[in-house]
Amino acid sequence: MQEIYHPPVKRSVEIAGHKTSISLEPLFWDWLRRAADAEGVPINALVARIDAERIASPTPCGLAGAIRLWLVEQVLSQGE
């Protein structure tokens, strides 16, 4: 079992041709990879979609927070 209490890991992603770094805990990186694989898209494409949804929100949070929230919402919706 993966250690869930691990500090964030910074990785580089590309959104709309611009590189940016995101810090997420390894658990969230794993969930993000699985979500991208399930949709058959690269992680960069999924992050770009989450970013667009975040920006369109009336109260946008930071990108890393948006990714975490999106992933948790996906996990919770699968349990319904």
Tab-separated table of N, CA, C and O in Angstrom:
chain	number	residue	atom	x	y	z
A	1	MET	N	0.835	-1.185	0.000
A	1	MET	CA	0.000	0.000	0.000
A	1	MET	C	0.882	1.251	0.000
A	1	MET	O	1.869	1.328	0.699
A	2	GLN	N	0.486	2.206	-0.784
A	2	GLN	CA	1.253	3.455	-0.886
A	2	GLN	C	1.068	4.286	0.380
A	2	GLN	O	-0.005	4.330	0.956
A	3	GLU	N	2.126	4.924	0.795
A	3	GLU	CA	2.055	5.823	1.950
A	3	GLU	C	1.214	7.033	1.574
A	3	GLU	O	1.550	7.766	0.645
A	4	ILE	N	0.081	7.251	2.265
A	4	ILE	CA	-0.782	8.391	1.915
A	4	ILE	C	-0.285	9.695	2.527
A	4	ILE	O	-0.595	10.760	2.025
A	5	TYR	N	0.485	9.606	3.603
A	5	TYR	CA	0.988	10.821	4.256
A	5	TYR	C	2.361	11.162	3.692
A	5	TYR	O	3.391	10.901	4.299
A	6	HIS	N	2.341	11.710	2.492
A	6	HIS	CA	3.570	12.031	1.780
A	6	HIS	C	3.469	13.477	1.325
A	6	HIS	O	2.413	13.910	0.873
A	7	PRO	N	4.542	14.233	1.429
A	7	PRO	CA	4.466	15.623	0.975
A	7	PRO	C	4.207	15.706	-0.526
A	7	PRO	O	4.456	14.748	-1.261
A	8	PRO	N	3.716	16.854	-0.976
A	8	PRO	CA	3.461	17.027	-2.409
A	8	PRO	C	4.729	16.842	-3.246
A	8	PRO	O	5.836	17.121	-2.800
A	9	VAL	N	4.505	16.357	-4.456
A	9	VAL	CA	5.571	16.171	-5.435
A	9	VAL	C	5.282	17.126	-6.591
A	9	VAL	O	4.170	17.165	-7.105
A	10	LYS	N	6.289	17.899	-6.971
A	10	LYS	CA	6.124	18.880	-8.045
A	10	LYS	C	6.450	18.226	-9.386
A	10	LYS	O	7.486	17.588	-9.538
A	11	ARG	N	5.531	18.401	-10.346
A	11	ARG	CA	5.751	17.897	-11.702
A	11	ARG	C	5.369	18.989	-12.693
A	11	ARG	O	4.532	19.833	-12.410
A	12	SER	N	5.959	18.906	-13.865
A	12	SER	CA	5.688	19.877	-14.907
A	12	SER	C	4.603	19.338	-15.840
A	12	SER	O	4.621	18.166	-16.206
A	13	VAL	N	3.655	20.199	-16.188
A	13	VAL	CA	2.625	19.864	-17.170
A	13	VAL	C	2.558	20.995	-18.181
A	13	VAL	O	3.042	22.101	-17.928
A	14	GLU	N	1.967	20.709	-19.315
A	14	GLU	CA	1.825	21.720	-20.353
A	14	GLU	C	0.343	21.959	-20.608
A	14	GLU	O	-0.408	21.035	-20.887
A	15	ILE	N	-0.057	23.230	-20.489
A	15	ILE	CA	-1.439	23.634	-20.712
A	15	ILE	C	-1.423	24.706	-21.792
A	15	ILE	O	-0.811	25.754	-21.621
A	16	ALA	N	-2.107	24.428	-22.888
A	16	ALA	CA	-2.199	25.378	-24.010
A	16	ALA	C	-0.822	25.865	-24.449
A	16	ALA	O	-0.620	27.050	-24.696
A	17	GLY	N	0.117	24.939	-24.518
A	17	GLY	CA	1.452	25.280	-24.992
A	17	GLY	C	2.360	25.940	-23.972
A	17	GLY	O	3.483	26.310	-24.283
A	18	HIS	N	1.885	26.101	-22.737
A	18	HIS	CA	2.683	26.731	-21.680
A	18	HIS	C	2.962	25.718	-20.576
A	18	HIS	O	2.047	25.063	-20.088
A	19	LYS	N	4.235	25.618	-20.205
A	19	LYS	CA	4.600	24.714	-19.120
A	19	LYS	C	4.339	25.379	-17.780
A	19	LYS	O	4.576	26.569	-17.605
A	20	THR	N	3.826	24.580	-16.867
A	20	THR	CA	3.624	25.034	-15.501
A	20	THR	C	3.894	23.857	-14.582
A	20	THR	O	3.847	22.704	-15.012
A	21	SER	N	4.217	24.145	-13.344
A	21	SER	CA	4.452	23.049	-12.405
A	21	SER	C	3.292	22.990	-11.416
A	21	SER	O	2.716	24.005	-11.043
A	22	ILE	N	2.977	21.770	-11.046
A	22	ILE	CA	1.885	21.522	-10.103
A	22	ILE	C	2.438	20.625	-9.009
A	22	ILE	O	3.132	19.647	-9.283
A	23	SER	N	2.094	20.946	-7.774
A	23	SER	CA	2.493	20.122	-6.643
A	23	SER	C	1.266	19.383	-6.110
A	23	SER	O	0.298	20.010	-5.668
A	24	LEU	N	1.318	18.063	-6.199
A	24	LEU	CA	0.254	17.212	-5.681
A	24	LEU	C	0.878	16.063	-4.902
A	24	LEU	O	1.989	15.618	-5.221
A	25	GLU	N	0.156	15.571	-3.923
A	25	GLU	CA	0.594	14.392	-3.210
A	25	GLU	C	0.586	13.205	-4.178
A	25	GLU	O	-0.213	13.169	-5.120
A	26	PRO	N	1.481	12.216	-3.959
A	26	PRO	CA	1.546	11.065	-4.865
A	26	PRO	C	0.193	10.373	-5.082
A	26	PRO	O	-0.093	9.925	-6.197
A	27	LEU	N	-0.630	10.295	-4.060
A	27	LEU	CA	-1.953	9.685	-4.204
A	27	LEU	C	-2.752	10.394	-5.300
A	27	LEU	O	-3.374	9.750	-6.150
A	28	PHE	N	-2.719	11.727	-5.310
A	28	PHE	CA	-3.461	12.481	-6.312
A	28	PHE	C	-2.828	12.349	-7.696
A	28	PHE	O	-3.552	12.316	-8.696
A	29	TRP	N	-1.500	12.251	-7.775
A	29	TRP	CA	-0.869	11.997	-9.075
A	29	TRP	C	-1.326	10.648	-9.617
A	29	TRP	O	-1.608	10.511	-10.813
A	30	ASP	N	-1.400	9.641	-8.744
A	30	ASP	CA	-1.862	8.314	-9.168
A	30	ASP	C	-3.307	8.375	-9.662
A	30	ASP	O	-3.646	7.813	-10.702
A	31	TRP	N	-4.166	9.048	-8.905
A	31	TRP	CA	-5.576	9.173	-9.310
A	31	TRP	C	-5.694	9.927	-10.630
A	31	TRP	O	-6.514	9.575	-11.473
A	32	LEU	N	-4.887	10.962	-10.808
A	32	LEU	CA	-4.934	11.746	-12.037
A	32	LEU	C	-4.509	10.890	-13.232
A	32	LEU	O	-5.149	10.915	-14.294
A	33	ARG	N	-3.458	10.103	-13.060
A	33	ARG	CA	-3.005	9.207	-14.130
A	33	ARG	C	-4.088	8.190	-14.466
A	33	ARG	O	-4.390	7.944	-15.637
A	34	ARG	N	-4.711	7.621	-13.450
A	34	ARG	CA	-5.781	6.640	-13.681
A	34	ARG	C	-6.972	7.277	-14.400
A	34	ARG	O	-7.561	6.650	-15.290
A	35	ALA	N	-7.337	8.485	-14.015
A	35	ALA	CA	-8.458	9.176	-14.655
A	35	ALA	C	-8.140	9.460	-16.117
A	35	ALA	O	-8.987	9.270	-16.996
A	36	ALA	N	-6.913	9.903	-16.383
A	36	ALA	CA	-6.507	10.171	-17.766
A	36	ALA	C	-6.507	8.877	-18.576
A	36	ALA	O	-7.005	8.844	-19.711
A	37	ASP	N	-5.981	7.806	-18.001
A	37	ASP	CA	-5.978	6.510	-18.686
A	37	ASP	C	-7.403	6.038	-18.976
A	37	ASP	O	-7.688	5.538	-20.061
A	38	ALA	N	-8.289	6.199	-18.004
A	38	ALA	CA	-9.682	5.764	-18.170
A	38	ALA	C	-10.373	6.526	-19.295
A	38	ALA	O	-11.241	5.979	-19.983
A	39	GLU	N	-10.004	7.790	-19.465
A	39	GLU	CA	-10.600	8.613	-20.529
A	39	GLU	C	-9.833	8.497	-21.844
A	39	GLU	O	-10.263	9.034	-22.862
A	40	GLY	N	-8.682	7.839	-21.802
A	40	GLY	CA	-7.874	7.684	-23.004
A	40	GLY	C	-7.244	8.976	-23.486
A	40	GLY	O	-7.075	9.184	-24.683
A	41	VAL	N	-6.889	9.844	-22.530
A	41	VAL	CA	-6.268	11.124	-22.876
A	41	VAL	C	-4.974	11.285	-22.080
A	41	VAL	O	-4.811	10.687	-21.019
A	42	PRO	N	-4.043	12.104	-22.581
A	42	PRO	CA	-2.832	12.389	-21.812
A	42	PRO	C	-3.167	13.202	-20.545
A	42	PRO	O	-4.179	13.918	-20.519
A	43	ILE	N	-2.321	13.089	-19.552
A	43	ILE	CA	-2.519	13.863	-18.324
A	43	ILE	C	-2.611	15.356	-18.643
A	43	ILE	O	-3.451	16.059	-18.081
A	44	ASN	N	-1.764	15.851	-19.552
A	44	ASN	CA	-1.802	17.275	-19.900
A	44	ASN	C	-3.180	17.693	-20.406
A	44	ASN	O	-3.668	18.781	-20.075
A	45	ALA	N	-3.820	16.852	-21.209
A	45	ALA	CA	-5.149	17.182	-21.742
A	45	ALA	C	-6.188	17.217	-20.631
A	45	ALA	O	-7.054	18.100	-20.605
A	46	LEU	N	-6.106	16.277	-19.705
A	46	LEU	CA	-7.053	16.259	-18.593
A	46	LEU	C	-6.845	17.471	-17.697
A	46	LEU	O	-7.808	18.127	-17.283
A	47	VAL	N	-5.600	17.796	-17.408
A	47	VAL	CA	-5.306	18.973	-16.585
A	47	VAL	C	-5.796	20.247	-17.281
A	47	VAL	O	-6.358	21.138	-16.635
A	48	ALA	N	-5.629	20.326	-18.586
A	48	ALA	CA	-6.101	21.497	-19.335
A	48	ALA	C	-7.618	21.625	-19.230
A	48	ALA	O	-8.151	22.732	-19.077
A	49	ARG	N	-8.325	20.513	-19.288
A	49	ARG	CA	-9.785	20.552	-19.156
A	49	ARG	C	-10.212	20.985	-17.757
A	49	ARG	O	-11.101	21.814	-17.592
A	50	ILE	N	-9.540	20.438	-16.749
A	50	ILE	CA	-9.838	20.832	-15.367
A	50	ILE	C	-9.549	22.318	-15.188
A	50	ILE	O	-10.321	23.042	-14.561
A	51	ASP	N	-8.450	22.794	-15.775
A	51	ASP	CA	-8.087	24.208	-15.676
A	51	ASP	C	-9.153	25.094	-16.314
A	51	ASP	O	-9.527	26.125	-15.754
A	52	ALA	N	-9.653	24.696	-17.477
A	52	ALA	CA	-10.700	25.480	-18.148
A	52	ALA	C	-11.972	25.526	-17.305
A	52	ALA	O	-12.603	26.580	-17.174
A	53	GLU	N	-12.340	24.391	-16.704
A	53	GLU	CA	-13.519	24.355	-15.829
A	53	GLU	C	-13.294	25.250	-14.609
A	53	GLU	O	-14.204	25.949	-14.169
A	54	ARG	N	-12.079	25.210	-14.076
A	54	ARG	CA	-11.732	26.023	-12.905
A	54	ARG	C	-11.862	27.502	-13.231
A	54	ARG	O	-12.477	28.261	-12.470
A	55	ILE	N	-11.304	27.919	-14.352
A	55	ILE	CA	-11.321	29.332	-14.740
A	55	ILE	C	-12.751	29.812	-14.977
A	55	ILE	O	-13.092	30.951	-14.665
A	56	ALA	N	-13.607	28.927	-15.502
A	56	ALA	CA	-14.995	29.290	-15.779
A	56	ALA	C	-15.843	29.367	-14.510
A	56	ALA	O	-16.947	29.905	-14.538
A	57	SER	N	-15.325	28.866	-13.408
A	57	SER	CA	-16.059	28.881	-12.142
A	57	SER	C	-16.217	30.305	-11.624
A	57	SER	O	-15.314	31.133	-11.788
A	58	PRO	N	-17.348	30.609	-10.984
A	58	PRO	CA	-17.518	31.951	-10.424
A	58	PRO	C	-16.535	32.247	-9.277
A	58	PRO	O	-16.259	33.404	-8.991
A	59	THR	N	-16.022	31.199	-8.643
A	59	THR	CA	-15.073	31.382	-7.539
A	59	THR	C	-13.894	30.426	-7.726
A	59	THR	O	-13.750	29.451	-6.995
A	60	PRO	N	-13.029	30.677	-8.727
A	60	PRO	CA	-11.947	29.731	-9.011
A	60	PRO	C	-10.913	29.645	-7.897
A	60	PRO	O	-10.555	30.654	-7.292
A	61	CYS	N	-10.485	28.423	-7.652
A	61	CYS	CA	-9.398	28.187	-6.701
A	61	CYS	C	-8.115	27.995	-7.507
A	61	CYS	O	-8.121	28.125	-8.730
A	62	GLY	N	-7.044	27.663	-6.845
A	62	GLY	CA	-5.791	27.394	-7.539
A	62	GLY	C	-5.877	26.088	-8.323
A	62	GLY	O	-6.750	25.247	-8.080
A	63	LEU	N	-4.960	25.907	-9.259
A	63	LEU	CA	-5.008	24.739	-10.129
A	63	LEU	C	-4.823	23.437	-9.354
A	63	LEU	O	-5.561	22.474	-9.580
A	64	ALA	N	-3.861	23.367	-8.458
A	64	ALA	CA	-3.647	22.129	-7.700
A	64	ALA	C	-4.888	21.790	-6.876
A	64	ALA	O	-5.315	20.631	-6.831
A	65	GLY	N	-5.478	22.791	-6.254
A	65	GLY	CA	-6.710	22.565	-5.488
A	65	GLY	C	-7.840	22.107	-6.384
A	65	GLY	O	-8.620	21.221	-6.023
A	66	ALA	N	-7.944	22.694	-7.579
A	66	ALA	CA	-8.994	22.307	-8.527
A	66	ALA	C	-8.821	20.852	-8.952
A	66	ALA	O	-9.800	20.116	-9.070
A	67	ILE	N	-7.586	20.438	-9.167
A	67	ILE	CA	-7.331	19.042	-9.547
A	67	ILE	C	-7.745	18.117	-8.423
A	67	ILE	O	-8.432	17.112	-8.639
A	68	ARG	N	-7.361	18.439	-7.192
A	68	ARG	CA	-7.743	17.603	-6.051
A	68	ARG	C	-9.262	17.513	-5.931
A	68	ARG	O	-9.822	16.427	-5.744
A	69	LEU	N	-9.941	18.670	-6.019
A	69	LEU	CA	-11.401	18.685	-5.899
A	69	LEU	C	-12.057	17.889	-7.023
A	69	LEU	O	-13.012	17.128	-6.788
A	70	TRP	N	-11.567	18.036	-8.252
A	70	TRP	CA	-12.110	17.309	-9.388
A	70	TRP	C	-11.958	15.807	-9.173
A	70	TRP	O	-12.887	15.033	-9.408
A	71	LEU	N	-10.769	15.395	-8.703
A	71	LEU	CA	-10.524	13.976	-8.477
A	71	LEU	C	-11.418	13.414	-7.377
A	71	LEU	O	-11.977	12.319	-7.517
A	72	VAL	N	-11.558	14.141	-6.287
A	72	VAL	CA	-12.425	13.677	-5.198
A	72	VAL	C	-13.872	13.571	-5.680
A	72	VAL	O	-14.561	12.594	-5.387
A	73	GLU	N	-14.312	14.551	-6.468
A	73	GLU	CA	-15.675	14.502	-7.002
A	73	GLU	C	-15.853	13.282	-7.889
A	73	GLU	O	-16.890	12.605	-7.833
A	74	GLN	N	-14.836	12.941	-8.681
A	74	GLN	CA	-14.908	11.749	-9.532
A	74	GLN	C	-15.014	10.482	-8.697
A	74	GLN	O	-15.814	9.603	-8.995
A	75	VAL	N	-14.205	10.391	-7.659
A	75	VAL	CA	-14.224	9.222	-6.791
A	75	VAL	C	-15.580	9.090	-6.092
A	75	VAL	O	-16.171	8.018	-6.049
A	76	LEU	N	-16.080	10.207	-5.576
A	76	LEU	CA	-17.377	10.167	-4.895
A	76	LEU	C	-18.518	9.830	-5.845
A	76	LEU	O	-19.425	9.084	-5.485
A	77	SER	N	-18.468	10.330	-7.063
A	77	SER	CA	-19.552	10.060	-8.013
A	77	SER	C	-19.549	8.607	-8.469
A	77	SER	O	-20.586	8.070	-8.837
A	78	GLN	N	-18.403	7.949	-8.428
A	78	GLN	CA	-18.338	6.534	-8.795
A	78	GLN	C	-18.952	5.645	-7.716
A	78	GLN	O	-19.405	4.547	-8.012
A	79	GLY	N	-18.988	6.157	-6.487
A	79	GLY	CA	-19.550	5.402	-5.388
A	79	GLY	C	-21.065	5.490	-5.293
A	79	GLY	O	-21.697	4.778	-4.526
A	80	GLU	N	-21.656	6.364	-6.088
A	80	GLU	CA	-23.114	6.544	-6.031
A	80	GLU	C	-23.833	5.470	-6.799
A	80	GLU	O	-23.425	4.899	-7.707
